[in-house]
Coordinates of C-alpha atoms in Angstrom, one line a residue:
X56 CA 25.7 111.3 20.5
X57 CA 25.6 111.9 24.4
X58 CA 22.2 110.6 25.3
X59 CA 22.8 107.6 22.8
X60 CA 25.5 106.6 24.3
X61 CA 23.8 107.4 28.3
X62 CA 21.2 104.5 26.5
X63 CA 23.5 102.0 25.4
X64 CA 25.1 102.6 29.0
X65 CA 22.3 102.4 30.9
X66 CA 21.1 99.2 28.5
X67 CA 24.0 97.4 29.4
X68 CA 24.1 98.1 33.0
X69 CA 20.7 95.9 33.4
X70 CA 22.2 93.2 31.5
X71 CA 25.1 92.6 33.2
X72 CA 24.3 91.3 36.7
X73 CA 25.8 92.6 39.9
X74 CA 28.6 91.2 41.2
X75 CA 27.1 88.8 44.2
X76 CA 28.5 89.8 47.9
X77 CA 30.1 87.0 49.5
X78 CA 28.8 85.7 52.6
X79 CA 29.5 87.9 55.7
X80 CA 31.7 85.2 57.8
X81 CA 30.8 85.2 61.5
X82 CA 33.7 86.1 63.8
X83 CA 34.9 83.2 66.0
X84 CA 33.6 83.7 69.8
X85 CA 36.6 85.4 71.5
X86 CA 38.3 82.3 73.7
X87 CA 37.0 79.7 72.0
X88 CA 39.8 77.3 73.9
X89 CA 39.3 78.8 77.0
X90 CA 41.5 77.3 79.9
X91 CA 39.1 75.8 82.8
X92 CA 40.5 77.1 86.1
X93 CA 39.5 73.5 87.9
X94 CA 37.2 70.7 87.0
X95 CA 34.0 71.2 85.9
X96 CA 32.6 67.7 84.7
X97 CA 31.9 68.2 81.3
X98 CA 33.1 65.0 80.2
X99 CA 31.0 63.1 82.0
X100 CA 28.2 63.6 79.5
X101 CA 29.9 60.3 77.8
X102 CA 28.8 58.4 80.7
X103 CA 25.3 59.9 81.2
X104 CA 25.4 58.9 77.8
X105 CA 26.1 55.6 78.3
X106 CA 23.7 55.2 80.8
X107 CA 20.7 56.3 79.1
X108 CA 21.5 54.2 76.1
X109 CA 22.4 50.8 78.5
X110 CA 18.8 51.2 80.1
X111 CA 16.6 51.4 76.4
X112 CA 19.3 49.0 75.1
X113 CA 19.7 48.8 70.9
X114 CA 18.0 47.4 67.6
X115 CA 19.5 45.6 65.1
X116 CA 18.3 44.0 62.0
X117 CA 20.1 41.9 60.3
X118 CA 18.6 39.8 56.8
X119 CA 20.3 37.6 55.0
X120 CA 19.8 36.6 51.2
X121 CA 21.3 34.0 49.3
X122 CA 20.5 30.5 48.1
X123 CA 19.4 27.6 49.8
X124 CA 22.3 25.6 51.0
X125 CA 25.2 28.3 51.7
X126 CA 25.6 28.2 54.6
X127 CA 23.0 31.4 56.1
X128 CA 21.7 30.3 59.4
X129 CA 24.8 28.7 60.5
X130 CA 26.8 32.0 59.5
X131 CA 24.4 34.0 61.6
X132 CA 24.5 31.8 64.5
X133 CA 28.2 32.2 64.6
X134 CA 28.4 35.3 64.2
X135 CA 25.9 36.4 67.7
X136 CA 27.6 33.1 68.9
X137 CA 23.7 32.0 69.7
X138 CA 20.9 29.8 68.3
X139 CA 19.5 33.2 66.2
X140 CA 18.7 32.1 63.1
X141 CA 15.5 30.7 61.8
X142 CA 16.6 27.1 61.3
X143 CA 17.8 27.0 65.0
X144 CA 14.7 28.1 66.2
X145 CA 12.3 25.8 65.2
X146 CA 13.0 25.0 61.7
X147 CA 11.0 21.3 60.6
X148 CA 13.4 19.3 59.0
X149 CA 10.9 17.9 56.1
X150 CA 9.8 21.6 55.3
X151 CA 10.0 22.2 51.7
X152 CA 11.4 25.0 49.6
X153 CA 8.9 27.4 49.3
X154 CA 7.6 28.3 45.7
X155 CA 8.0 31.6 46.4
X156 CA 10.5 33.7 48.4
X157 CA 9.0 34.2 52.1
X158 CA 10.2 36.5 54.5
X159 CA 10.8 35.0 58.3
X160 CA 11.6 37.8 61.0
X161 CA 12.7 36.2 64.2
X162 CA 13.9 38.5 67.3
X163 CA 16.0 37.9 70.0
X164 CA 17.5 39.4 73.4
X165 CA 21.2 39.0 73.7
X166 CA 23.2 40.5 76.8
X167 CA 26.8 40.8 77.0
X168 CA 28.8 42.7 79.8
X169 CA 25.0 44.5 80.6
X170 CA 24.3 46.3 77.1
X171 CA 21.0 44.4 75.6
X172 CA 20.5 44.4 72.2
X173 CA 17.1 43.4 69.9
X174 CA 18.4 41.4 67.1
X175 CA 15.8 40.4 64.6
X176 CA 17.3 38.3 61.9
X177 CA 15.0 38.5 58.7
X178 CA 15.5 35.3 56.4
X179 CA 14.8 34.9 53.0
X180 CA 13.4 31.2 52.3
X181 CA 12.7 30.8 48.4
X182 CA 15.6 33.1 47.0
X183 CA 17.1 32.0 44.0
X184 CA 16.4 28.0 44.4
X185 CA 13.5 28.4 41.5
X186 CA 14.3 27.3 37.8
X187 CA 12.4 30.8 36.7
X188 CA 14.2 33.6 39.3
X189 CA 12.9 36.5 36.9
X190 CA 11.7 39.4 39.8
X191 CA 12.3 37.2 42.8
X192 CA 13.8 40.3 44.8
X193 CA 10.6 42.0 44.5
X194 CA 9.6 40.8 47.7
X195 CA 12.4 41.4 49.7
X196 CA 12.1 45.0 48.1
X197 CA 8.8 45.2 49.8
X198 CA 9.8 44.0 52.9
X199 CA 12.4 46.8 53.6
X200 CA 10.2 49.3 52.2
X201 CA 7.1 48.5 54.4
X202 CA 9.5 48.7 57.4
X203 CA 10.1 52.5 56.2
X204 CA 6.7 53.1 55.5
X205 CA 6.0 51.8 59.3
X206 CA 8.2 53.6 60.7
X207 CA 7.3 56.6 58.9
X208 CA 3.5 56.3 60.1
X209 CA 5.0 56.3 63.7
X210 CA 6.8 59.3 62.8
X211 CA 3.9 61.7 61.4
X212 CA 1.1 60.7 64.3
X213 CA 0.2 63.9 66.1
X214 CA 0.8 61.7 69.7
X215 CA 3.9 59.9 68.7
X216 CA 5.8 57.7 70.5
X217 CA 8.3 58.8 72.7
X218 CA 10.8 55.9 71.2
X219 CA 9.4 53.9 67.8
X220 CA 9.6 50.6 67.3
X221 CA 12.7 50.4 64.7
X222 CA 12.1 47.5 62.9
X223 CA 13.8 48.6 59.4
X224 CA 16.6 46.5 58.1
X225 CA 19.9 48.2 59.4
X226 CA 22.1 45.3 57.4
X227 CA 21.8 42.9 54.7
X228 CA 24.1 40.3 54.2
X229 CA 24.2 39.0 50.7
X230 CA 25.8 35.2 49.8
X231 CA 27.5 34.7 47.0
X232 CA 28.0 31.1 45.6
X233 CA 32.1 30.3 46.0
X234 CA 31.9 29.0 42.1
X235 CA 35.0 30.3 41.1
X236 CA 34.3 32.3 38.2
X237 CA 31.9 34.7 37.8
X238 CA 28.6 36.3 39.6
X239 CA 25.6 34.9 38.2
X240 CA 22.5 37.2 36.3
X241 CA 20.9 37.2 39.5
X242 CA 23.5 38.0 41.9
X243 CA 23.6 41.3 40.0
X244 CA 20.0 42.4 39.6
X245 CA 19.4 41.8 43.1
X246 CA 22.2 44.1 44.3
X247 CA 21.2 46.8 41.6
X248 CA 17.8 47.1 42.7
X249 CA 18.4 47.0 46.7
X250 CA 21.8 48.3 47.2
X251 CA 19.3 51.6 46.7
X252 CA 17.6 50.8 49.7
X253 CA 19.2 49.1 52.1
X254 CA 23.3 48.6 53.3
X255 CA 24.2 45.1 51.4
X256 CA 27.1 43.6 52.3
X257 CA 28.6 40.9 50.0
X258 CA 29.5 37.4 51.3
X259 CA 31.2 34.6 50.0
X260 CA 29.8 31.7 51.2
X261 CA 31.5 28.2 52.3
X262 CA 34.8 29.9 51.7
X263 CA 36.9 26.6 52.3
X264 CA 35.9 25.2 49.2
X265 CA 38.4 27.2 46.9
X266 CA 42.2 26.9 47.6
X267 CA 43.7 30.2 48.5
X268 CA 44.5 31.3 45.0
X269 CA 40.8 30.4 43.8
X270 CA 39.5 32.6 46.8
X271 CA 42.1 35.6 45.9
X272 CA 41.3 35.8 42.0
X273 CA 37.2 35.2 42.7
X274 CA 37.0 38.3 45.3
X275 CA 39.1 40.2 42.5
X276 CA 36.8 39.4 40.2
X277 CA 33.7 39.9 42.2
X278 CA 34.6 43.3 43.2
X279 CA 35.5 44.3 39.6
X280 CA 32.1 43.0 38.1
X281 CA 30.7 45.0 40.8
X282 CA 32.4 48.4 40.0
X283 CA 31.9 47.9 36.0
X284 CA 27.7 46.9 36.9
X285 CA 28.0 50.5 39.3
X286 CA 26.9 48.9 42.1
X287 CA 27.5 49.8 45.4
X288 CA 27.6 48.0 48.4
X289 CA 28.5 49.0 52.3
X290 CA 30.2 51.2 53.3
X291 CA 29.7 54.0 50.3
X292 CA 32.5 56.0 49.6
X293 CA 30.0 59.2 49.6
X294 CA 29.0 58.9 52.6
X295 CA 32.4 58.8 54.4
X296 CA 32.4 61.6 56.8
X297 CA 36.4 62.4 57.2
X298 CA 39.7 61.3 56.2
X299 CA 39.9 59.0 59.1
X300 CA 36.7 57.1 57.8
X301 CA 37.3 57.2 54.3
X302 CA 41.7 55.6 54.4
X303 CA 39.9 52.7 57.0
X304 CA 37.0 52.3 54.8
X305 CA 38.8 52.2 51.0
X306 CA 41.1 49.5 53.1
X307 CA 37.7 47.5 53.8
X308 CA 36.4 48.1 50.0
X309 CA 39.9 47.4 48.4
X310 CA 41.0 44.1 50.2
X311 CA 38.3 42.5 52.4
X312 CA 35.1 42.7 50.4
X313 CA 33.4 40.4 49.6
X314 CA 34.2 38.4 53.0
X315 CA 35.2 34.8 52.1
X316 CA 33.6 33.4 55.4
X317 CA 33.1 29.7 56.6
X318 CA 30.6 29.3 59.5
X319 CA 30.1 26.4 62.0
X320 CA 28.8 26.4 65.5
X321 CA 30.4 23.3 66.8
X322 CA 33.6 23.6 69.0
X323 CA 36.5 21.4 68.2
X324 CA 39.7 21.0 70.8
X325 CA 43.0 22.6 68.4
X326 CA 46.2 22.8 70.6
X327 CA 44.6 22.7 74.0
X328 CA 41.9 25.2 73.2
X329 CA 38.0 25.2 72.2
X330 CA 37.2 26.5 68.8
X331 CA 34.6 26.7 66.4
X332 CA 35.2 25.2 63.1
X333 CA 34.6 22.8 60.7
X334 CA 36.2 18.9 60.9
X335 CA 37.5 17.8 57.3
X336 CA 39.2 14.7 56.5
X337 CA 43.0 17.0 56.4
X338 CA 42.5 19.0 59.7
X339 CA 39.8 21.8 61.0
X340 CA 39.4 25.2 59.5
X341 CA 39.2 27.3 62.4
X342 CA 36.6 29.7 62.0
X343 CA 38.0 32.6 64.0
X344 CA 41.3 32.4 62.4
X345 CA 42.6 34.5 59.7
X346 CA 44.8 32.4 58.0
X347 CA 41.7 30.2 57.2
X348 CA 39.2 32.2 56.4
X349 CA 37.4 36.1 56.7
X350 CA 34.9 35.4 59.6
X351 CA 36.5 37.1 61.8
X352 CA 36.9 40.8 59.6
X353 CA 33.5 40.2 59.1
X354 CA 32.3 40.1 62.9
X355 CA 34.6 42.6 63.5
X356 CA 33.3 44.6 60.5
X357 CA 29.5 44.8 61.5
X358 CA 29.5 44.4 65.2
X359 CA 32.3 45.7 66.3
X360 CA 33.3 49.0 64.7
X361 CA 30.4 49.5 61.8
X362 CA 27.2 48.5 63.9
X363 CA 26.5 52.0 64.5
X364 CA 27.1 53.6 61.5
X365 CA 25.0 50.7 59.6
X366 CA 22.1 52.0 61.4
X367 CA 23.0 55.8 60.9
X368 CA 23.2 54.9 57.2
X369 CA 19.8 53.5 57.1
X370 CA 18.4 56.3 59.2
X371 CA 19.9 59.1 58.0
X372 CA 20.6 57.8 53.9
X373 CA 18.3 55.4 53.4
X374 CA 15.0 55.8 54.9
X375 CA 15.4 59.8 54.4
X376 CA 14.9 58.7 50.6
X377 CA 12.3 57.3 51.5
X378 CA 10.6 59.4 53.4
X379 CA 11.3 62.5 51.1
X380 CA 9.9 60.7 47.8
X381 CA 6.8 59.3 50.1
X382 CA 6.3 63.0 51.2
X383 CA 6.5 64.1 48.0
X384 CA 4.4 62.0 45.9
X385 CA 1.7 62.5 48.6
X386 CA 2.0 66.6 49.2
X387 CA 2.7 66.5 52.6
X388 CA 1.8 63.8 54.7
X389 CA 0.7 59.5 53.9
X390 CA -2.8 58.6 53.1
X391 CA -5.1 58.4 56.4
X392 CA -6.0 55.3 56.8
X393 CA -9.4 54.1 58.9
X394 CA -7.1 53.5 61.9
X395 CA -5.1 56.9 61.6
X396 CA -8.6 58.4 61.3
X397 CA -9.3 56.2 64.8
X398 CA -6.0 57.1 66.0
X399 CA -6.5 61.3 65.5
X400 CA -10.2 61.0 66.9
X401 CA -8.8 59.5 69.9
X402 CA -5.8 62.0 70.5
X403 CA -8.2 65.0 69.6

């Protein structure tokens, strides 16, 4: 019975597995928070920082996608405080709606306090204004992704650039029609599709014509029609990177989205002060203040404390999807081209 059992033993020792070793923790570096006996200068790698970045200055792309009529390029121009938008610059009065949607990329160079910044606002002219609206994203779609795939060229020439040209879309800004009850068909499909690709950012257009109540109930309603369709719009609640981000950012998601805005770039005198607004036959809706309407969280929103993490979201989320699935489906590296081809003779 002895060597049986040695087999039966020795049977059951290759089945069961051996226990795995946990992972041999590095010790911490002995004084970690070592005291500096005088000043150094450490921290003024913040301001050599600052001064690299203020001399190549910053990109920003900004689209917006909504129907004809809400309320777009006047939104945009308030919110840069410029003539930015498409309509502004240049825009014929007897143009015609176009049959189908067209994309219109127009950059500018704003300065303010010595920091430069591209801005390329990338309109949509078409979008939802036909009586058949069946695939009308598609384009847009293409547009964004054609701005990875350029970028992604850039990124696998043997000579690259020492800084590419960033011309992917960092932001979209998506307009919701303020009709009180429900999103429509398309509101949806559109944000299924891109909220894959790009940051969208929900926005109720022309805010001031719904009473305060009307406003409350339809952003409830918008944002539950949102979470029962799964979509997800800016800022993600995976990609939150620490406590800090994630209390400021379910704040944003549970109260302010979608922004009920109202734009205008005219100034009106209100108690001895310029400000933007619009004149109705009861008083001015002041833009910039609260108690009338969102503009203001939404400047503050995506310029002043989510500009940078827009973009970091598209780099590092968005166009990283991208470029892994474009890698992938290829083996390695995109199709050469003629002018790659060129481009490789030339370097060689």
């Amino acid at each position: 019975a002895g060597p049986v059992e040695n087999k039966s033993e020795a049977a059951m020792s290759e089945l069961v597995p051996e226990p795995r070793q946990k992972p041999v923790v590095p010790m911490k570096p002995m004084g970690i928070n070592a005291s500096l006996l005088g000043y150094i200068g450490i921290d003024t790698i913040i301001e050599q920082m600052r001064k690299k970045t203020m001399k190549t200055g910053f990109d920003f792309n900004i689209m917006v996608v909504g129907q004809s009529g809400l309320g777009k390029s006047t939104l945009v121009n308030t919110l840069f405080k410029s003539q930015v938008s498409r309509k502004s610059s240049g825009w014929n009065r007897e143009e015609k709606i176009p049959k189908t949607v067209e994309i219109k990329a127009i950059g500018h160079v704003i300065e303010e306090g010595g920091v430069k910044m591209k801005l390329t606002v990338i309109d949509t002219p078409g979008f939802g204004d036909q009586i058949n609206n069946e695939n009308c994203w598609e384009p847009i779609e293409k547009y964004i992704n054609e701005q990875y795939e350029k970028f992604l060229k850039e990124e696998v020439n043997i000579a690259r650039k020492k800084r590419i040209p960033d011309t992917r879309v960092h932001c979209c800004l998506y307009f919701i029609s303020p009709t009180g009850h429900s999103l429509r068909p398309l509101d949806l499909e559109f944000m299924k599709h891109l909220s894959k690709v790009v940051n969208i950012i929900p926005v109720i257009a022309k805010a001031d014509t719904m009473t305060l109540e009307e406003k409350t109930e339809f952003k409830q309603r918008v944002r539950k029609e949102l979470e029962v369709n799964g979509i997800e719009f800016y800022p993600q609640k995976e990609f939150d990177e620490d406590l800090e981000d994630k209390t400021e950012n379910d704040k944003i998601r549970q109260e302010s989205m979608p922004f009920a805005v109202v734009g205008s770039d005219k100034e009106y005198q209100v108690n001895g002060k310029r400000v933007l607004g619009r004149k109705t036959p009861w008083g001015i809706i002041e833009v910039e203040n609260l108690s009338h309407c969102e503009f203001a969280l939404l400047r503050d929103f995506v310029i002043r404390t989510h500009l940078q993490d827009l973009k970091e979201v598209t780099h590092n989320i968005h166009y990283e999807t991208y470029r892994a699935k474009r890698l992938n489906d290829n083996g390695g590296l995109p199709p050469m081209t003629v002018e790659t081809e060129e481009n490789h003779e030339s370097n060689l």
